[in-house]
CSV table of N, CA and C in Angstrom, one decimal:
chain,number,residue,atom,x,y,z
I,1,UNK,N,0.8,-1.2,0.0
I,1,UNK,CA,0.0,0.0,0.0
I,1,UNK,C,0.9,1.2,0.0
I,2,UNK,N,0.3,2.3,-0.5
I,2,UNK,CA,1.1,3.5,-0.5
I,2,UNK,C,0.7,4.3,0.7
I,3,UNK,N,1.3,5.5,0.8
I,3,UNK,CA,1.1,6.3,2.0
I,3,UNK,C,-0.3,6.9,2.0
I,4,UNK,N,-1.0,6.9,0.9
I,4,UNK,CA,-2.3,7.5,0.9
I,4,UNK,C,-3.4,6.5,1.0
I,5,UNK,N,-3.1,5.3,1.2
I,5,UNK,CA,-4.1,4.3,1.4
I,5,UNK,C,-4.6,3.6,0.2
I,6,UNK,N,-3.9,3.8,-1.0
I,6,UNK,CA,-4.3,3.1,-2.2
I,6,UNK,C,-3.3,2.0,-2.5
I,7,UNK,N,-3.8,1.1,-3.2
I,7,UNK,CA,-3.0,-0.1,-3.6
I,7,UNK,C,-2.2,0.3,-4.8
I,8,UNK,N,-0.9,0.1,-4.8
I,8,UNK,CA,-0.1,0.4,-6.0
I,8,UNK,C,0.4,-1.0,-6.6
I,9,UNK,N,0.6,-0.8,-7.7
I,9,UNK,CA,1.0,-2.0,-8.5
I,9,UNK,C,2.5,-1.9,-8.7
I,10,UNK,N,3.3,-2.9,-8.4
I,10,UNK,CA,4.7,-2.8,-8.6
I,10,UNK,C,5.0,-3.5,-10.0
I,11,UNK,N,5.9,-2.8,-10.7
I,11,UNK,CA,6.3,-3.4,-12.0
I,11,UNK,C,7.4,-4.4,-11.8
I,12,UNK,N,7.0,-5.6,-11.8
I,12,UNK,CA,8.0,-6.6,-11.7
I,12,UNK,C,8.4,-7.2,-13.0
I,13,UNK,N,9.6,-7.4,-13.2
I,13,UNK,CA,10.1,-8.0,-14.5
I,13,UNK,C,10.2,-9.5,-14.2
I,14,UNK,N,9.5,-10.2,-15.1
I,14,UNK,CA,9.5,-11.6,-15.0
I,14,UNK,C,10.4,-12.2,-16.0
I,15,UNK,N,11.2,-13.2,-15.7
I,15,UNK,CA,12.1,-13.9,-16.6
I,15,UNK,C,11.5,-15.2,-16.8
I,16,UNK,N,11.4,-15.6,-18.2
I,16,UNK,CA,10.8,-16.9,-18.5
I,16,UNK,C,11.7,-18.0,-18.0
I,17,UNK,N,11.2,-19.1,-17.6
I,17,UNK,CA,11.9,-20.2,-17.1
I,17,UNK,C,12.8,-20.8,-18.2
I,18,UNK,N,13.9,-21.4,-17.9
I,18,UNK,CA,14.7,-22.1,-19.0
I,18,UNK,C,13.9,-23.1,-19.8
I,19,UNK,N,13.0,-23.8,-19.2
I,19,UNK,CA,12.2,-24.7,-20.0
I,19,UNK,C,11.4,-24.1,-21.0
I,20,UNK,N,10.9,-22.9,-20.7
I,20,UNK,CA,10.0,-22.1,-21.6
I,20,UNK,C,10.9,-21.6,-22.8
I,21,UNK,N,12.1,-21.1,-22.5
I,21,UNK,CA,13.0,-20.7,-23.5
I,21,UNK,C,13.4,-21.8,-24.5
I,22,UNK,N,13.6,-23.0,-24.0
I,22,UNK,CA,13.9,-24.1,-24.8
I,22,UNK,C,12.7,-24.4,-25.7
I,23,UNK,N,11.6,-24.4,-25.2
I,23,UNK,CA,10.4,-24.7,-25.9
I,23,UNK,C,10.1,-23.7,-27.0
I,24,UNK,N,10.5,-22.5,-26.9
I,24,UNK,CA,10.4,-21.5,-27.9
I,24,UNK,C,11.5,-21.6,-28.9
I,25,UNK,N,12.7,-21.7,-28.5
I,25,UNK,CA,13.9,-21.7,-29.3
I,25,UNK,C,14.1,-22.9,-30.1
I,26,UNK,N,13.8,-24.1,-29.6
I,26,UNK,CA,14.0,-25.3,-30.3
I,26,UNK,C,13.4,-25.4,-31.7
I,27,UNK,N,12.1,-25.1,-31.8
I,27,UNK,CA,11.5,-25.1,-33.2
I,27,UNK,C,12.1,-24.1,-34.1
I,28,UNK,N,12.5,-23.0,-33.6
I,28,UNK,CA,13.1,-21.9,-34.5
I,28,UNK,C,14.4,-22.4,-35.0
I,29,UNK,N,15.2,-23.0,-34.1
I,29,UNK,CA,16.5,-23.5,-34.5
I,29,UNK,C,16.4,-24.7,-35.4
I,30,UNK,N,15.4,-25.5,-35.2
I,30,UNK,CA,15.2,-26.6,-36.1
I,30,UNK,C,14.8,-26.2,-37.5
I,31,UNK,N,14.0,-25.2,-37.6
I,31,UNK,CA,13.6,-24.6,-38.9
I,31,UNK,C,14.8,-24.0,-39.6
I,32,UNK,N,15.6,-23.2,-38.9
I,32,UNK,CA,16.8,-22.6,-39.5
I,32,UNK,C,17.8,-23.7,-39.9
I,33,UNK,N,18.0,-24.7,-39.2
I,33,UNK,CA,18.9,-25.8,-39.6
I,33,UNK,C,18.4,-26.5,-40.8
I,34,UNK,N,17.1,-26.8,-40.9
I,34,UNK,CA,16.6,-27.5,-42.1
I,34,UNK,C,16.7,-26.5,-43.3
I,35,UNK,N,16.4,-25.3,-43.1
I,35,UNK,CA,16.5,-24.3,-44.2
I,35,UNK,C,18.0,-24.2,-44.7
I,36,UNK,N,18.9,-24.2,-43.8
I,36,UNK,CA,20.3,-24.1,-44.3
I,36,UNK,C,20.8,-25.4,-45.0
I,37,UNK,N,20.3,-26.5,-44.5
I,37,UNK,CA,20.7,-27.8,-45.2
I,37,UNK,C,20.1,-27.8,-46.6
I,38,UNK,N,18.8,-27.4,-46.7
I,38,UNK,CA,18.2,-27.3,-48.0
I,38,UNK,C,18.9,-26.4,-49.0
I,39,UNK,N,19.4,-25.2,-48.4
I,39,UNK,CA,20.1,-24.2,-49.3
I,39,UNK,C,21.4,-24.8,-49.8
I,40,UNK,N,22.1,-25.5,-48.9
I,40,UNK,CA,23.4,-26.1,-49.3
I,40,UNK,C,23.2,-27.2,-50.3
I,41,UNK,N,22.1,-28.0,-50.1
I,41,UNK,CA,21.8,-29.1,-51.1
I,41,UNK,C,21.5,-28.5,-52.4
I,42,UNK,N,20.7,-27.4,-52.4
I,42,UNK,CA,20.3,-26.8,-53.7
I,42,UNK,C,21.5,-26.2,-54.4
I,43,UNK,N,22.4,-25.6,-53.7
I,43,UNK,CA,23.7,-25.0,-54.2
I,43,UNK,C,24.5,-26.1,-54.9
I,44,UNK,N,24.7,-27.3,-54.2
I,44,UNK,CA,25.4,-28.4,-54.7
I,44,UNK,C,24.8,-29.0,-56.0
I,45,UNK,N,23.5,-29.1,-56.0
I,45,UNK,CA,22.8,-29.6,-57.1
I,45,UNK,C,22.9,-28.7,-58.3
I,46,UNK,N,22.8,-27.4,-58.1
I,46,UNK,CA,22.9,-26.4,-59.2
I,46,UNK,C,24.4,-26.4,-59.8
I,47,UNK,N,25.3,-26.6,-58.9
I,47,UNK,CA,26.7,-26.6,-59.3
I,47,UNK,C,26.9,-27.9,-60.2
I,48,UNK,N,26.4,-29.0,-59.7
I,48,UNK,CA,26.5,-30.3,-60.5
I,48,UNK,C,25.8,-30.2,-61.8
I,49,UNK,N,24.6,-29.5,-61.8
I,49,UNK,CA,23.9,-29.4,-63.1
I,49,UNK,C,24.7,-28.5,-64.1
I,50,UNK,N,25.3,-27.4,-63.6
I,50,UNK,CA,26.1,-26.5,-64.4
I,50,UNK,C,27.3,-27.3,-65.0
I,51,UNK,N,27.9,-28.1,-64.2
I,51,UNK,CA,29.1,-28.9,-64.7
I,51,UNK,C,28.6,-29.9,-65.7
I,52,UNK,N,27.5,-30.5,-65.5
I,52,UNK,CA,26.9,-31.5,-66.5
I,52,UNK,C,26.6,-30.8,-67.8
I,53,UNK,N,26.0,-29.6,-67.7
I,53,UNK,CA,25.6,-28.9,-68.9
I,53,UNK,C,26.9,-28.4,-69.7
I,54,UNK,N,27.9,-28.0,-69.0
I,54,UNK,CA,29.1,-27.5,-69.6
I,54,UNK,C,29.8,-28.7,-70.3
I,55,UNK,N,29.8,-29.9,-69.7
I,55,UNK,CA,30.3,-31.1,-70.3
I,55,UNK,C,29.5,-31.5,-71.6
I,56,UNK,N,28.2,-31.3,-71.5
I,56,UNK,CA,27.4,-31.6,-72.7
I,56,UNK,C,27.7,-30.6,-73.8
I,57,UNK,N,27.9,-29.3,-73.5
I,57,UNK,CA,28.3,-28.4,-74.5
I,57,UNK,C,29.7,-28.7,-75.1
I,58,UNK,N,30.6,-29.1,-74.3
I,58,UNK,CA,31.9,-29.6,-74.8
I,58,UNK,C,31.7,-30.7,-75.8
I,59,UNK,N,30.8,-31.6,-75.5
I,59,UNK,CA,30.5,-32.7,-76.4
I,59,UNK,C,30.0,-32.2,-77.7
I,60,UNK,N,29.2,-31.2,-77.7
I,60,UNK,CA,28.7,-30.7,-79.0
I,60,UNK,C,29.8,-30.1,-79.8
I,61,UNK,N,30.9,-29.6,-79.2
I,61,UNK,CA,32.0,-29.1,-79.9
I,61,UNK,C,32.8,-30.3,-80.6
I,62,UNK,N,32.9,-31.4,-79.8
I,62,UNK,CA,33.5,-32.6,-80.4
I,62,UNK,C,32.7,-33.1,-81.5
I,63,UNK,N,31.4,-33.1,-81.4
I,63,UNK,CA,30.5,-33.5,-82.5
I,63,UNK,C,30.7,-32.6,-83.7
I,64,UNK,N,30.9,-31.3,-83.5
I,64,UNK,CA,31.1,-30.4,-84.6
I,64,UNK,C,32.4,-30.7,-85.3
I,65,UNK,N,33.4,-30.9,-84.6
I,65,UNK,CA,34.7,-31.3,-85.2
I,65,UNK,C,34.6,-32.5,-86.0
I,66,UNK,N,34.0,-33.5,-85.5
I,66,UNK,CA,33.8,-34.8,-86.2
I,66,UNK,C,33.0,-34.6,-87.5
I,67,UNK,N,31.9,-33.8,-87.4
I,67,UNK,CA,31.1,-33.4,-88.6
I,67,UNK,C,32.0,-32.8,-89.7
I,68,UNK,N,32.8,-31.8,-89.3
I,68,UNK,CA,33.6,-31.0,-90.2
I,68,UNK,C,34.6,-32.0,-90.9
I,69,UNK,N,35.2,-32.8,-90.1
I,69,UNK,CA,36.2,-33.8,-90.6
I,69,UNK,C,35.6,-34.7,-91.6
I,70,UNK,N,34.4,-35.2,-91.3
I,70,UNK,CA,33.7,-36.1,-92.2
I,70,UNK,C,33.3,-35.4,-93.5
I,71,UNK,N,32.8,-34.1,-93.4
I,71,UNK,CA,32.5,-33.4,-94.7
I,71,UNK,C,33.7,-33.2,-95.5
I,72,UNK,N,34.9,-32.9,-94.9
I,72,UNK,CA,36.1,-32.7,-95.6
I,72,UNK,C,36.5,-34.0,-96.3
I,73,UNK,N,36.4,-35.1,-95.6
I,73,UNK,CA,36.8,-36.4,-96.1
I,73,UNK,C,35.8,-36.9,-97.2
I,74,UNK,N,34.6,-36.4,-97.2
I,74,UNK,CA,33.6,-36.9,-98.1
I,74,UNK,C,33.8,-36.2,-99.5
I,75,UNK,N,34.3,-34.9,-99.4
I,75,UNK,CA,34.4,-34.2,-100.7
I,75,UNK,C,35.8,-33.7,-101.0
I,76,UNK,N,36.8,-34.5,-101.2
I,76,UNK,CA,38.1,-34.0,-101.5
I,76,UNK,C,38.1,-33.3,-102.9
I,77,UNK,N,37.3,-33.8,-103.8
I,77,UNK,CA,37.3,-33.2,-105.2
I,77,UNK,C,36.1,-32.1,-105.3
I,78,UNK,N,35.0,-32.5,-104.7
I,78,UNK,CA,33.8,-31.6,-104.8
I,78,UNK,C,33.1,-31.6,-103.5
I,79,UNK,N,32.2,-30.6,-103.3
I,79,UNK,CA,31.5,-30.6,-102.0
I,79,UNK,C,30.4,-31.6,-102.0
I,80,UNK,N,30.1,-32.2,-100.9
I,80,UNK,CA,29.0,-33.2,-100.9
I,80,UNK,C,27.6,-32.5,-101.0
I,81,UNK,N,26.6,-33.2,-101.5
I,81,UNK,CA,25.3,-32.6,-101.6
I,81,UNK,C,24.6,-32.4,-100.3
I,82,UNK,N,23.4,-31.8,-100.4
I,82,UNK,CA,22.6,-31.5,-99.2
I,82,UNK,C,22.3,-32.8,-98.4
I,83,UNK,N,21.8,-33.8,-99.1
I,83,UNK,CA,21.5,-35.1,-98.4
I,83,UNK,C,22.7,-35.7,-97.7
I,84,UNK,N,23.8,-35.7,-98.4
I,84,UNK,CA,25.0,-36.3,-97.8
I,84,UNK,C,25.4,-35.5,-96.5
I,85,UNK,N,25.3,-34.2,-96.6
I,85,UNK,CA,25.7,-33.4,-95.4
I,85,UNK,C,24.7,-33.6,-94.3
I,86,UNK,N,23.4,-33.7,-94.7
I,86,UNK,CA,22.4,-34.0,-93.6
I,86,UNK,C,22.6,-35.3,-92.9
I,87,UNK,N,23.0,-36.3,-93.7
I,87,UNK,CA,23.3,-37.7,-93.1
I,87,UNK,C,24.5,-37.6,-92.2
I,88,UNK,N,25.5,-36.8,-92.6
I,88,UNK,CA,26.7,-36.7,-91.7
I,88,UNK,C,26.3,-36.0,-90.4
I,89,UNK,N,25.5,-34.9,-90.5
I,89,UNK,CA,25.0,-34.2,-89.3
I,89,UNK,C,24.2,-35.1,-88.4
I,90,UNK,N,23.3,-35.9,-88.9
I,90,UNK,CA,22.5,-36.8,-88.1
I,90,UNK,C,23.3,-37.9,-87.5
I,91,UNK,N,24.4,-38.2,-88.1
I,91,UNK,CA,25.3,-39.3,-87.5
I,91,UNK,C,25.9,-38.7,-86.2
I,92,UNK,N,26.0,-37.4,-86.1
I,92,UNK,CA,26.6,-36.8,-84.8
I,92,UNK,C,25.6,-36.1,-84.0
I,93,UNK,N,24.3,-36.5,-84.0
I,93,UNK,CA,23.2,-35.9,-83.3
I,93,UNK,C,23.1,-34.4,-83.6
I,94,UNK,N,23.1,-34.2,-84.9
I,94,UNK,CA,23.0,-32.8,-85.4
I,94,UNK,C,21.8,-32.7,-86.3
I,95,UNK,N,21.4,-31.5,-86.5
I,95,UNK,CA,20.3,-31.2,-87.5
I,95,UNK,C,20.8,-30.1,-88.4
I,96,UNK,N,20.7,-30.4,-89.7
I,96,UNK,CA,21.2,-29.4,-90.7
I,96,UNK,C,20.1,-28.3,-90.8
I,97,UNK,N,20.6,-27.1,-90.5
I,97,UNK,CA,19.7,-25.9,-90.5
I,97,UNK,C,19.8,-25.2,-91.8
I,98,UNK,N,21.0,-25.0,-92.3
I,98,UNK,CA,21.1,-24.3,-93.7
I,98,UNK,C,22.3,-25.0,-94.4
I,99,UNK,N,22.1,-24.9,-95.8
I,99,UNK,CA,23.1,-25.4,-96.7
I,99,UNK,C,23.1,-24.5,-97.9
I,100,UNK,N,24.3,-23.8,-98.0
I,100,UNK,CA,24.4,-22.8,-99.1
I,100,UNK,C,25.7,-23.2,-99.9
I,101,UNK,N,25.5,-23.5,-101.1
I,101,UNK,CA,26.7,-23.8,-102.0
I,101,UNK,C,26.8,-22.8,-103.1
I,102,UNK,N,27.9,-22.1,-103.1
I,102,UNK,CA,28.1,-21.1,-104.1
I,102,UNK,C,29.5,-21.0,-104.5
I,103,UNK,N,29.7,-21.0,-105.8
I,103,UNK,CA,31.1,-20.9,-106.4
I,103,UNK,C,32.0,-21.9,-105.8
I,104,UNK,N,33.1,-21.5,-105.2
I,104,UNK,CA,34.1,-22.3,-104.6
I,104,UNK,C,33.9,-22.6,-103.1
I,105,UNK,N,32.7,-22.4,-102.6
I,105,UNK,CA,32.6,-22.5,-101.1
I,105,UNK,C,31.3,-23.2,-100.8
I,106,UNK,N,31.2,-23.8,-99.6
I,106,UNK,CA,30.0,-24.4,-99.0
I,106,UNK,C,29.9,-23.9,-97.6
I,107,UNK,N,28.7,-23.4,-97.3
I,107,UNK,CA,28.4,-22.9,-95.9
I,107,UNK,C,27.3,-23.6,-95.4
I,108,UNK,N,27.4,-24.2,-94.2
I,108,UNK,CA,26.4,-24.9,-93.5
I,108,UNK,C,26.2,-24.5,-92.1
I,109,UNK,N,25.0,-24.6,-91.6
I,109,UNK,CA,24.8,-24.3,-90.2
I,109,UNK,C,24.1,-25.6,-89.6
I,110,UNK,N,24.7,-26.1,-88.5
I,110,UNK,CA,24.2,-27.4,-87.9
I,110,UNK,C,23.9,-27.1,-86.5
I,111,UNK,N,22.8,-27.7,-86.0
I,111,UNK,CA,22.5,-27.6,-84.6
I,111,UNK,C,22.7,-29.0,-84.0
I,112,UNK,N,23.7,-29.0,-83.0
I,112,UNK,CA,24.0,-30.3,-82.3
I,112,UNK,C,23.4,-30.3,-80.9
I,113,UNK,N,23.2,-31.4,-80.4
I,113,UNK,CA,22.7,-31.5,-79.0
I,113,UNK,C,23.4,-32.7,-78.3
I,114,UNK,N,23.4,-32.5,-77.0
I,114,UNK,CA,24.0,-33.6,-76.1
I,114,UNK,C,23.1,-33.6,-74.9
I,115,UNK,N,22.8,-34.8,-74.4
I,115,UNK,CA,22.0,-35.0,-73.2
I,115,UNK,C,22.9,-34.9,-71.9
I,116,UNK,N,22.3,-34.5,-70.8
I,116,UNK,CA,23.0,-34.5,-69.6
I,116,UNK,C,21.9,-34.7,-68.4
I,117,UNK,N,22.4,-35.1,-67.3
I,117,UNK,CA,21.6,-35.4,-66.1
I,117,UNK,C,21.3,-34.0,-65.4
I,118,UNK,N,20.1,-33.8,-65.1
I,118,UNK,CA,19.6,-32.6,-64.4
I,118,UNK,C,19.0,-33.1,-63.1
I,119,UNK,N,19.7,-32.8,-62.0
I,119,UNK,CA,19.1,-33.4,-60.7
I,119,UNK,C,18.4,-32.3,-59.9
I,120,UNK,N,17.4,-32.7,-59.2
I,120,UNK,CA,16.7,-31.8,-58.3
I,120,UNK,C,16.4,-32.6,-57.0
I,121,UNK,N,15.8,-32.0,-56.1
I,121,UNK,CA,15.4,-32.7,-54.9
I,121,UNK,C,14.3,-33.8,-55.1
I,122,UNK,N,13.7,-33.7,-56.3
I,122,UNK,CA,12.6,-34.6,-56.6
I,122,UNK,C,13.1,-35.8,-57.5
I,123,UNK,N,14.3,-35.8,-57.9
I,123,UNK,CA,14.9,-36.9,-58.7
I,123,UNK,C,15.7,-36.4,-59.8
I,124,UNK,N,16.0,-37.3,-60.7
I,124,UNK,CA,16.9,-37.0,-61.9
I,124,UNK,C,16.1,-36.9,-63.1
I,125,UNK,N,16.3,-35.9,-64.0
I,125,UNK,CA,15.7,-35.9,-65.3
I,125,UNK,C,16.8,-35.7,-66.3
I,126,UNK,N,16.5,-35.9,-67.5
I,126,UNK,CA,17.5,-35.7,-68.6
I,126,UNK,C,17.2,-34.5,-69.4
I,127,UNK,N,18.1,-33.7,-69.6
I,127,UNK,CA,17.9,-32.5,-70.4
I,127,UNK,C,18.9,-32.5,-71.6
I,128,UNK,N,18.6,-31.6,-72.5
I,128,UNK,CA,19.5,-31.5,-73.7
I,128,UNK,C,20.1,-30.1,-73.8
I,129,UNK,N,21.4,-30.1,-74.1
I,129,UNK,CA,22.2,-28.9,-74.3
I,129,UNK,C,22.3,-28.7,-75.8
I,130,UNK,N,21.9,-27.6,-76.4
I,130,UNK,CA,22.0,-27.3,-77.8
I,130,UNK,C,23.0,-26.3,-78.1
I,131,UNK,N,23.7,-26.4,-79.2
I,131,UNK,CA,24.6,-25.4,-79.7
I,131,UNK,C,24.7,-25.5,-81.2
I,132,UNK,N,24.6,-24.3,-81.8
I,132,UNK,CA,24.7,-24.3,-83.3
I,132,UNK,C,26.1,-23.8,-83.7
I,133,UNK,N,26.5,-24.4,-84.8
I,133,UNK,CA,27.8,-24.0,-85.4
I,133,UNK,C,27.6,-23.7,-86.9
I,134,UNK,N,28.4,-22.7,-87.3
I,134,UNK,CA,28.4,-22.3,-88.7
I,134,UNK,C,29.7,-22.9,-89.3
I,135,UNK,N,29.6,-23.6,-90.4
I,135,UNK,CA,30.8,-24.1,-91.0
I,135,UNK,C,31.0,-23.5,-92.4
I,136,UNK,N,32.2,-23.2,-92.7
I,136,UNK,CA,32.5,-22.6,-94.1
I,136,UNK,C,33.7,-23.5,-94.6
I,137,UNK,N,33.4,-24.1,-95.8
I,137,UNK,CA,34.4,-24.9,-96.5
I,137,UNK,C,34.8,-24.2,-97.7
I,138,UNK,N,36.1,-24.0,-97.9
I,138,UNK,CA,36.6,-23.3,-99.1
I,138,UNK,C,37.8,-24.0,-99.7
I,139,UNK,N,38.1,-23.8,-100.9
I,139,UNK,CA,39.3,-24.3,-101.5
I,139,UNK,C,40.5,-23.4,-101.2
I,140,UNK,N,41.6,-23.9,-100.9
I,140,UNK,CA,42.8,-23.1,-100.7
I,140,UNK,C,43.6,-22.9,-102.0
I,141,UNK,N,44.7,-22.3,-101.9
I,141,UNK,CA,45.5,-22.0,-103.1
I,141,UNK,C,46.0,-23.3,-103.8
I,142,UNK,N,46.2,-24.4,-103.1
I,142,UNK,CA,46.6,-25.6,-103.7
I,142,UNK,C,45.5,-26.5,-104.1
I,143,UNK,N,44.3,-26.1,-103.9
I,143,UNK,CA,43.1,-26.8,-104.4
I,143,UNK,C,42.5,-27.7,-103.3
I,144,UNK,N,43.1,-27.8,-102.1
I,144,UNK,CA,42.6,-28.6,-101.0
I,144,UNK,C,41.5,-27.8,-100.3
I,145,UNK,N,40.8,-28.6,-99.5
I,145,UNK,CA,39.6,-28.0,-98.8
I,145,UNK,C,40.1,-27.4,-97.4
I,146,UNK,N,39.6,-26.3,-97.1
I,146,UNK,CA,39.9,-25.7,-95.7
I,146,UNK,C,38.5,-25.5,-95.1
I,147,UNK,N,38.5,-25.5,-93.8
I,147,UNK,CA,37.2,-25.4,-93.0
I,147,UNK,C,37.4,-24.4,-91.9
I,148,UNK,N,36.3,-23.7,-91.7
I,148,UNK,CA,36.3,-22.7,-90.6
I,148,UNK,C,35.0,-23.0,-89.8
I,149,UNK,N,35.1,-23.2,-88.5
I,149,UNK,CA,34.0,-23.5,-87.6
I,149,UNK,C,33.8,-22.3,-86.7
I,150,UNK,N,32.5,-21.9,-86.6
I,150,UNK,CA,32.2,-20.8,-85.7
I,150,UNK,C,31.0,-21.2,-84.8
I,151,UNK,N,31.1,-21.2,-83.5
I,151,UNK,CA,30.0,-21.4,-82.6
I,151,UNK,C,29.1,-20.2,-82.7
I,152,UNK,N,27.8,-20.4,-82.7
I,152,UNK,CA,26.8,-19.3,-82.8
I,152,UNK,C,26.1,-19.1,-81.5
I,153,UNK,N,25.8,-17.9,-81.1
I,153,UNK,CA,25.1,-17.6,-79.9
I,153,UNK,C,23.6,-17.9,-80.0
I,154,UNK,N,23.0,-17.6,-81.2
I,154,UNK,CA,21.6,-18.0,-81.4
I,154,UNK,C,21.6,-18.8,-82.6
I,155,UNK,N,20.6,-19.7,-82.7
I,155,UNK,CA,20.4,-20.6,-83.8
I,155,UNK,C,19.0,-20.3,-84.3
I,156,UNK,N,18.9,-19.8,-85.5
I,156,UNK,CA,17.7,-19.5,-86.2
I,156,UNK,C,17.2,-20.8,-86.9
I,157,UNK,N,16.2,-21.4,-86.2
I,157,UNK,CA,15.7,-22.6,-86.8
I,157,UNK,C,14.5,-22.3,-87.7
I,158,UNK,N,14.5,-22.7,-88.9
I,158,UNK,CA,13.4,-22.4,-89.8
I,158,UNK,C,12.3,-23.3,-89.6
């Protein structure tokens, strides 16, 4: 009681018991732990997927080299026709996009693909990495064939 006969209320600071703090903090810490584990797993899966895709793109470069070598071997005297070039492209998982033969040169555009594993938390799926290459075949001064390969950023599919 106060000096004037009224009841006063004292402001007491209450401290929660340790058991109550554990009951509050344990679920929060569990959620944070699960979230951090999922974030690390996602990062590792994305890194693995990027590596797999880069490996598939390197495979398309190997396919492009093999295609160019086969076209050069097919036509030492003259350039192969459209069907022969299409068959060579399909042999290396490619699709002939364009074929232009003019004068002493042959220009082709081929779209190659390679499959790779794409993993997620829900399982593994298979994706395709595509890359287009422009090839230019020309006769050199000695009459032999020369080839120039250029990877393309975009592939205009007709």
